[in-house]
Short mmCIF file of C-alpha atoms in Angstrom, two decimals:
data_model
loop_
_atom_site.label_atom_id
_atom_site.label_comp_id
_atom_site.label_asym_id
_atom_site.label_seq_id
_atom_site.Cartn_x
_atom_site.Cartn_y
_atom_site.Cartn_z
CA MET E 20 82.87 115.46 133.54
CA ASN E 21 80.44 117.81 133.86
CA ALA E 22 78.73 120.23 131.12
CA MET E 23 80.46 123.51 132.62
CA ARG E 24 83.66 121.62 133.12
CA LEU E 25 83.02 120.67 129.08
CA MET E 26 82.47 124.02 127.93
CA ALA E 27 85.54 125.12 129.66
CA ALA E 28 87.73 122.43 127.71
CA ALA E 29 86.09 123.03 124.67
CA CYS E 30 86.72 126.84 124.98
CA ALA E 31 90.58 126.23 126.06
CA LEU E 32 90.32 124.21 123.13
CA SER E 33 89.34 127.09 120.65
CA LEU E 34 92.30 129.07 122.38
CA ALA E 35 94.81 126.41 122.20
CA ALA E 36 93.46 126.07 117.81
CA THR E 37 93.94 129.88 117.50
CA VAL E 38 97.49 129.55 119.26
CA ALA E 39 98.26 126.39 117.06
CA ALA E 40 97.01 128.03 113.99
CA GLN E 41 99.58 131.03 114.41
CA ASN E 42 102.37 128.83 115.26
CA GLY E 43 102.33 126.60 112.23
CA GLY E 44 99.91 123.71 113.82
CA ILE E 45 99.80 120.57 116.23
CA CYS E 46 101.00 117.15 115.18
CA THR E 47 99.60 113.49 116.59
CA HIS E 48 101.62 111.31 116.33
CA VAL E 49 99.90 107.92 116.04
CA GLU E 50 101.35 104.49 116.22
CA GLY E 51 100.73 101.20 116.60
CA GLU E 52 101.03 97.34 115.97
CA VAL E 53 99.43 94.90 113.59
CA ALA E 54 98.49 91.71 114.74
CA ASP E 55 95.62 90.94 112.99
CA THR E 56 97.23 88.94 109.77
CA ALA E 57 94.35 89.68 107.52
CA VAL E 58 95.26 93.28 107.38
CA ARG E 59 96.12 94.57 103.98
CA VAL E 60 96.17 98.21 103.85
CA ILE E 61 95.24 101.24 106.38
CA ARG E 62 93.51 103.99 105.23
CA VAL E 63 93.94 107.76 107.46
CA ARG E 64 91.29 110.31 107.13
CA LYS E 65 89.10 113.34 108.94
CA ALA E 66 85.67 111.99 110.27
CA ASP E 67 83.85 114.81 108.10
CA GLN E 68 84.89 112.26 104.92
CA ASN E 69 82.75 109.46 105.99
CA ASN E 70 80.30 110.41 103.46
CA SER E 71 83.57 110.07 100.62
CA TYR E 72 85.34 108.20 98.97
CA ILE E 73 88.62 110.43 99.58
CA TYR E 74 91.06 109.10 102.34
CA ASN E 75 93.95 111.59 103.34
CA ASP E 76 96.83 108.87 102.93
CA THR E 77 97.68 105.72 103.29
CA ILE E 78 99.47 104.49 106.66
CA PRO E 79 102.42 102.01 105.53
CA PHE E 80 102.96 98.91 107.56
CA ALA E 81 106.13 96.68 108.24
CA ASN E 82 106.73 93.47 110.76
CA GLY E 83 103.45 94.72 112.33
CA ARG E 84 104.08 97.77 112.94
CA PHE E 85 103.35 101.61 111.99
CA SER E 86 104.05 105.07 112.63
CA TYR E 87 102.26 108.29 111.54
CA ASP E 88 102.29 111.81 112.11
CA ILE E 89 99.22 114.01 111.33
CA ARG E 90 99.33 117.56 111.55
CA THR E 91 96.88 119.99 112.07
CA GLU E 92 95.26 123.40 113.38
CA GLY E 93 93.52 122.22 116.43
CA ALA E 94 91.48 119.24 117.28
CA VAL E 95 90.58 117.19 114.59
CA VAL E 96 88.64 114.05 114.96
CA TYR E 97 90.33 111.20 112.90
CA ASP E 98 89.57 108.03 111.48
CA VAL E 99 91.78 105.36 110.96
CA CYS E 100 90.80 101.98 109.46
CA ALA E 101 92.18 98.84 108.60
CA TYR E 102 90.98 96.66 105.81
CA ASN E 103 91.36 92.96 104.52
CA LYS E 104 91.67 91.55 101.42
CA ASP E 105 88.20 92.31 100.84
CA TRP E 106 87.24 95.42 101.73
CA ILE E 107 86.48 95.20 105.22
CA GLY E 108 87.55 97.50 107.05
CA ARG E 109 88.12 98.09 111.42
CA ALA E 110 88.26 101.52 112.48
CA VAL E 111 89.37 103.33 115.20
CA GLU E 112 88.35 107.53 115.64
CA PHE E 113 89.68 109.83 117.63
CA PHE E 114 90.73 113.23 118.43
CA ALA E 115 94.37 114.22 116.45
CA ASP E 116 94.75 117.20 119.08
CA GLY E 117 98.85 116.88 119.46
CA ASP E 118 99.29 113.36 121.99
CA THR E 119 100.42 110.42 120.73
CA VAL E 120 97.90 107.87 119.80
CA ARG E 121 98.62 104.16 120.33
CA VAL E 122 96.52 101.96 118.26
CA LYS E 123 96.27 97.73 118.10
CA PHE E 124 94.27 95.79 115.24
CA VAL E 125 93.65 92.40 116.53
CA PRO E 126 91.37 89.70 114.95
CA ASP E 127 87.91 89.43 114.84
CA ALA E 128 87.69 92.25 117.25
CA SER E 129 87.29 96.22 117.73
CA PRO E 130 90.94 97.92 117.93
CA VAL E 131 92.28 98.63 120.86
CA TRP E 132 93.29 102.47 121.52
CA SER E 133 94.60 104.70 123.93
CA SER E 134 95.37 108.55 124.57
CA PRO E 135 96.38 110.69 127.13
CA SER E 136 93.95 113.69 125.53
CA PRO E 137 91.46 114.97 127.83
CA LEU E 138 89.26 114.87 124.87
CA ASN E 139 90.14 111.16 123.34
CA LYS E 140 90.06 110.30 127.44
CA GLU E 141 86.61 111.39 127.72
CA LEU E 142 85.41 110.02 124.23
CA GLN E 143 86.59 106.50 126.09
CA ARG E 144 84.52 106.55 128.82
CA VAL E 145 81.45 107.60 127.71
CA ASN E 146 82.26 104.63 124.80
CA GLY E 147 83.27 102.75 127.90
CA VAL E 148 79.58 103.26 129.81
CA ALA E 149 77.96 102.53 126.66
CA ASP E 150 79.66 99.25 126.27
CA SER E 151 79.05 98.37 130.37
CA ILE E 152 74.95 98.66 129.10
CA TYR E 153 75.15 95.92 126.43
CA ILE E 154 77.87 94.03 128.87
CA SER E 155 75.63 94.17 132.20
CA TYR E 156 72.78 92.00 129.50
CA LYS E 157 75.51 89.35 128.67
CA ALA E 158 74.10 86.65 130.34
CA GLN E 159 70.75 86.90 129.22
CA PHE E 160 71.49 87.16 125.67
CA ALA E 161 73.87 83.99 126.15
CA ARG E 162 70.67 82.00 126.30
CA PHE E 163 69.98 83.10 122.65
CA ALA E 164 73.94 82.76 121.45
CA ASP E 165 73.03 80.22 118.83
CA TYR E 166 69.99 82.14 117.22
CA GLU E 167 69.87 80.48 113.89
CA HIS E 168 68.10 76.91 115.68
CA LEU E 169 65.67 79.36 118.11
CA THR E 170 62.01 79.02 117.93
CA GLU E 171 60.21 81.52 116.41
CA ALA E 172 59.08 82.79 119.65
CA GLU E 173 62.72 82.97 121.16
CA ARG E 174 63.85 84.50 118.51
CA ARG E 175 61.23 87.58 119.14
CA GLU E 176 62.17 87.36 122.68
CA CYS E 177 66.00 87.67 121.54
CA ASP E 178 64.72 90.97 119.11
CA ALA E 179 62.85 91.85 122.07
CA LEU E 180 65.88 92.57 124.66
CA ASN E 181 67.96 93.27 121.49
CA ASP E 182 66.10 96.32 121.04
CA SER E 183 65.28 97.41 124.92
CA VAL E 184 69.04 97.02 125.41
CA ASN E 185 69.94 99.48 122.40
CA GLY E 186 67.51 101.73 123.50
CA LEU E 187 69.29 102.03 126.50
CA VAL E 188 72.41 102.81 124.80
CA LYS E 189 70.95 105.59 122.42
CA ALA E 190 69.06 106.95 125.43
CA PHE E 191 72.14 107.52 127.58
CA LEU E 192 74.22 108.78 124.38
CA PHE E 193 70.97 111.75 123.85
CA GLY E 194 71.40 112.49 127.43
CA TYR E 195 75.28 112.60 126.73
CA MET E 196 74.71 115.04 124.10
CA ARG E 197 71.96 117.09 125.56
CA ASP E 198 74.60 117.93 128.87
CA ASN E 199 77.26 117.86 127.69
CA PRO E 200 77.70 120.27 125.06
CA GLY E 201 81.67 119.53 123.78
CA GLN E 202 83.29 118.71 120.98
CA VAL E 203 82.57 115.07 122.38
CA GLY E 204 78.76 115.45 122.05
CA LEU E 205 79.19 116.94 118.71
CA PHE E 206 81.29 114.36 117.70
CA LEU E 207 78.87 111.31 119.06
CA LEU E 208 75.91 113.81 117.40
CA PHE E 209 77.71 113.63 114.52
CA ASP E 210 78.56 109.76 114.49
CA MET E 211 75.18 108.43 115.10
CA ALA E 212 73.98 111.12 112.08
CA GLU E 213 75.91 108.84 109.55
CA ARG E 214 75.37 105.61 111.44
CA PHE E 215 71.54 105.92 111.77
CA TYR E 216 70.81 107.74 108.32
CA GLU E 217 68.20 106.02 107.46
CA ASP E 218 66.38 106.03 110.52
CA SER E 219 63.57 108.64 110.77
CA VAL E 220 62.95 108.57 114.73
CA ILE E 221 66.81 108.81 115.59
CA THR E 222 67.32 111.36 113.26
CA ARG E 223 64.44 113.70 114.20
CA LYS E 224 65.79 112.93 117.91
CA LEU E 225 69.53 114.23 116.53
CA MET E 226 67.90 117.17 114.85
CA ALA E 227 66.09 118.41 117.91
CA ILE E 228 69.17 118.01 119.80
CA TYR E 229 71.33 119.79 117.52
CA ASP E 230 68.83 122.24 117.32
CA GLU E 231 68.94 122.86 120.98
CA VAL E 232 72.25 122.90 121.89
CA TYR E 233 74.74 123.20 119.04
CA ALA E 234 73.51 125.21 116.20
CA GLY E 235 76.07 128.25 116.46
CA CYS E 236 78.55 126.44 118.61
CA LEU E 237 81.72 125.82 118.46
CA PRO E 238 82.96 127.45 115.40
CA ASN E 239 85.94 126.46 115.61
CA PHE E 240 85.51 123.02 115.35
CA HIS E 241 85.72 121.01 111.82
CA LEU E 242 82.36 119.25 112.82
CA ALA E 243 80.71 122.33 113.29
CA GLU E 244 80.27 123.17 109.90
CA TYR E 245 80.28 119.49 108.50
CA MET E 246 76.86 119.43 111.39
CA LYS E 247 75.12 122.71 109.88
CA ALA E 248 74.78 121.76 106.28
CA TRP E 249 74.03 117.90 107.88
CA ARG E 250 71.02 119.85 109.61
CA ALA E 251 70.42 121.25 106.17
CA SER E 252 70.44 118.69 104.11
CA ARG E 253 67.67 117.01 106.47
CA GLY E 254 64.68 119.43 104.82
CA MET E 255 66.19 118.37 100.97
CA LYS E 256 61.96 116.85 100.90
CA GLU E 257 59.34 117.79 98.30
CA GLY E 258 58.12 120.75 98.85
CA ALA E 259 61.27 122.40 100.04
CA HIS E 260 63.44 124.86 98.48
CA TYR E 261 66.63 123.61 96.56
CA ILE E 262 70.24 125.21 98.65
CA ASP E 263 72.36 127.08 96.30
CA PHE E 264 76.15 126.72 95.72
CA THR E 265 78.93 128.37 93.61
CA ALA E 266 80.94 125.54 91.81
CA PRO E 267 83.05 125.63 88.73
CA ASP E 268 82.94 123.88 85.44
CA LEU E 269 85.88 121.90 83.68
CA GLY E 270 87.32 125.03 82.24
CA GLY E 271 87.56 126.17 85.64
CA THR E 272 84.95 129.09 85.88
CA ASP E 273 82.48 129.13 88.79
CA HIS E 274 78.55 129.02 88.38
CA THR E 275 76.08 129.63 90.84
CA LEU E 276 73.48 127.86 90.36
CA SER E 277 70.25 129.74 91.27
CA ALA E 278 71.84 132.27 87.89
CA GLU E 279 71.46 129.02 86.21
CA ILE E 280 68.16 127.87 86.74
CA GLY E 281 66.27 130.95 87.56
CA GLY E 282 63.33 131.30 86.35
CA LYS E 283 62.93 127.57 84.78
CA VAL E 284 61.96 124.24 85.41
CA ALA E 285 65.38 122.13 86.61
CA LEU E 286 66.90 119.09 87.03
CA ILE E 287 70.13 119.25 89.60
CA ASP E 288 71.73 116.25 88.38
CA PHE E 289 74.09 115.25 90.50
CA TRP E 290 76.37 111.94 89.55
CA ALA E 291 79.64 110.66 88.76
CA SER E 292 81.81 108.97 86.40
CA TRP E 293 81.73 105.79 88.41
CA CYS E 294 78.69 105.72 89.35
CA GLY E 295 77.09 103.26 86.02
CA PRO E 296 73.44 104.05 87.67
CA CYS E 297 73.82 107.32 88.07
CA ARG E 298 75.03 107.79 84.15
CA ARG E 299 72.54 105.41 82.40
CA LEU E 300 69.40 107.61 84.37
CA SER E 301 71.73 111.01 82.69
CA ARG E 302 71.73 109.25 79.60
CA SER E 303 68.12 108.84 79.58
CA ILE E 304 67.38 112.69 80.44
CA ILE E 305 68.75 113.73 77.26
CA PRO E 306 65.72 112.94 75.35
CA VAL E 307 63.14 114.71 77.43
CA TYR E 308 65.84 118.04 77.43
CA GLU E 309 65.93 118.35 73.84
CA LYS E 310 62.08 117.82 73.90
CA TYR E 311 61.78 120.64 76.50
CA LYS E 312 64.70 122.45 76.57
CA ASP E 313 63.24 125.66 74.29
CA ARG E 314 60.18 125.32 76.76
CA GLY E 315 61.47 126.72 80.17
CA PHE E 316 63.06 123.14 80.92
CA THR E 317 67.03 122.91 81.96
CA VAL E 318 69.30 120.56 83.40
CA VAL E 319 72.60 120.89 85.67
CA GLY E 320 74.89 118.58 86.29
CA VAL E 321 77.00 118.21 89.28
CA ALA E 322 79.48 115.30 89.11
CA ARG E 323 81.66 114.03 92.15
CA GLU E 324 85.40 113.24 91.30
CA ARG E 325 88.63 112.17 92.43
CA ASP E 326 90.03 113.76 89.06
CA ALA E 327 88.64 116.17 86.12
CA GLU E 328 89.50 113.32 83.75
CA ALA E 329 87.27 110.95 84.46
CA MET E 330 84.90 113.76 84.31
CA ARG E 331 86.03 114.64 81.33
CA LYS E 332 85.87 111.37 79.76
CA ALA E 333 82.66 110.19 80.71
CA VAL E 334 80.96 113.84 78.89
CA GLY E 335 82.57 112.70 76.54
CA ARG E 336 81.20 109.34 75.82
CA ASP E 337 77.56 110.12 77.32
CA LYS E 338 77.51 113.50 75.51
CA TYR E 339 75.47 115.56 78.20
CA PRO E 340 74.66 118.65 76.11
CA TRP E 341 73.54 120.91 79.31
CA LEU E 342 75.91 122.61 81.97
CA ASN E 343 77.88 120.20 84.22
CA LEU E 344 79.92 121.09 87.30
CA ILE E 345 82.72 119.58 89.32
CA GLU E 346 82.66 118.28 92.58
CA LEU E 347 86.35 117.53 92.90
CA LYS E 348 87.02 115.91 95.79
CA ASP E 349 84.53 116.78 97.83
CA ARG E 350 85.43 120.39 98.12
CA ALA E 351 82.55 121.91 98.68
CA GLY E 352 80.51 119.26 100.11
CA LEU E 353 78.08 119.55 97.93
CA TRP E 354 77.03 115.96 98.51
CA ASN E 355 76.73 116.13 102.41
CA LEU E 356 74.53 119.62 101.63
CA TYR E 357 71.82 117.86 99.35
CA GLY E 358 72.12 114.62 102.14
CA ILE E 359 73.15 112.24 99.37
CA ARG E 360 74.84 109.25 99.91
CA GLY E 361 77.13 107.24 97.52
CA GLY E 362 77.25 108.59 93.95
CA GLY E 363 74.69 110.25 93.18
CA ASN E 364 70.60 111.77 93.21
CA LYS E 365 68.61 114.01 91.08
CA PHE E 366 66.28 116.71 91.86
CA LEU E 367 63.47 118.37 89.93
CA VAL E 368 62.80 121.88 91.21
CA ASP E 369 60.11 124.52 89.97
CA ARG E 370 60.36 127.79 88.67
CA ASP E 371 59.97 129.28 92.07
CA GLY E 372 63.12 126.85 93.45
CA THR E 373 60.27 124.53 95.03
CA ILE E 374 61.11 120.59 94.98
CA LEU E 375 59.28 118.70 92.65
CA ALA E 376 60.59 115.82 92.80
CA ILE E 377 63.75 113.69 94.29
CA ASP E 378 65.40 110.69 92.47
CA PRO E 379 62.83 110.50 89.62
CA THR E 380 62.99 108.93 86.38
CA ALA E 381 62.84 110.35 82.98
CA GLU E 382 59.31 109.48 82.36
CA GLU E 383 58.47 110.77 86.04
CA VAL E 384 60.47 114.29 84.65
CA GLU E 385 58.25 114.46 81.32
CA GLU E 386 54.41 113.21 83.25
CA ILE E 387 55.75 116.77 85.55
CA LEU E 388 56.87 118.55 82.94
CA LYS E 389 53.62 118.06 80.50
CA GLU E 390 51.91 119.72 83.56
CA ARG E 391 54.29 122.69 84.07
CA LEU E 392 55.09 123.53 80.89
#
């Protein structure tokens, strides 16, 4: 499928999404088989909740079978994952766009799945091409099967071959994303951005593709907003400007960050009641806050929570003396906006909004405050 055909398909799907929304949405039926006896639970969520602990639902299964309906207002990428007792999971990602998706979870292998929708067929075709690159080198990898007993020279040769093949796969995917600016291409960009989040080389290439091809495109596709925030988060570094947002406190009153910290040196403290290291670091900031709060220093906390009561109890126990806001069930996507993985992070910003330090200790905060205040 060439770029023009994909763009036409994207336009048609955007129109279909509009019509679907007017008619109350569309239903995608997911059904399947659990052939892996180690599976204990099956969970489902939207793909843009990948950096989230919030799942849409748990899919019940009995006698090795399951069935589930996903209702959307257009094509939405979903993740269905089967977990064992150790919470090791195998997932399948697909477009929910009104068809039937059939999935089979098998032991020690990726799930087998199928769908008649054009988007899913194209996604499977692209993944098949990527897999075929690996398969074409299967014979060469066979001689390195017993990696633990290889000589040092053989290991270097194996690693070099692996890097080379991975490079070919990435090059193919980069080319596809550039030449096929549709929903499949944007999903693949999203997927690589999530999987290679810490790889600065790959991230720079993905940012370039996003800027050249996808920025401002596909506004009706749910991953477009997520990737816009992802792109902004890649600029969150020392010397850059913090990103403003509005979030509620526990009483439901909205607060805009810029209004709370304007004209002050401020620590933006992203934390969570369930994140022990986050809370320990937050508590260590309290003496610094008390010492410098009357000299032009402030702190604004933001807690990532499943429910407000857990945050309320944590604030009561830890006795934070500053304003704390809540990011409830990732509604505003603040963790993605700031490029935070997991529990939390801290950003120290100057009076003009310039980021002075990321994830500083209490001692590092105080050293900077001595200079600034």
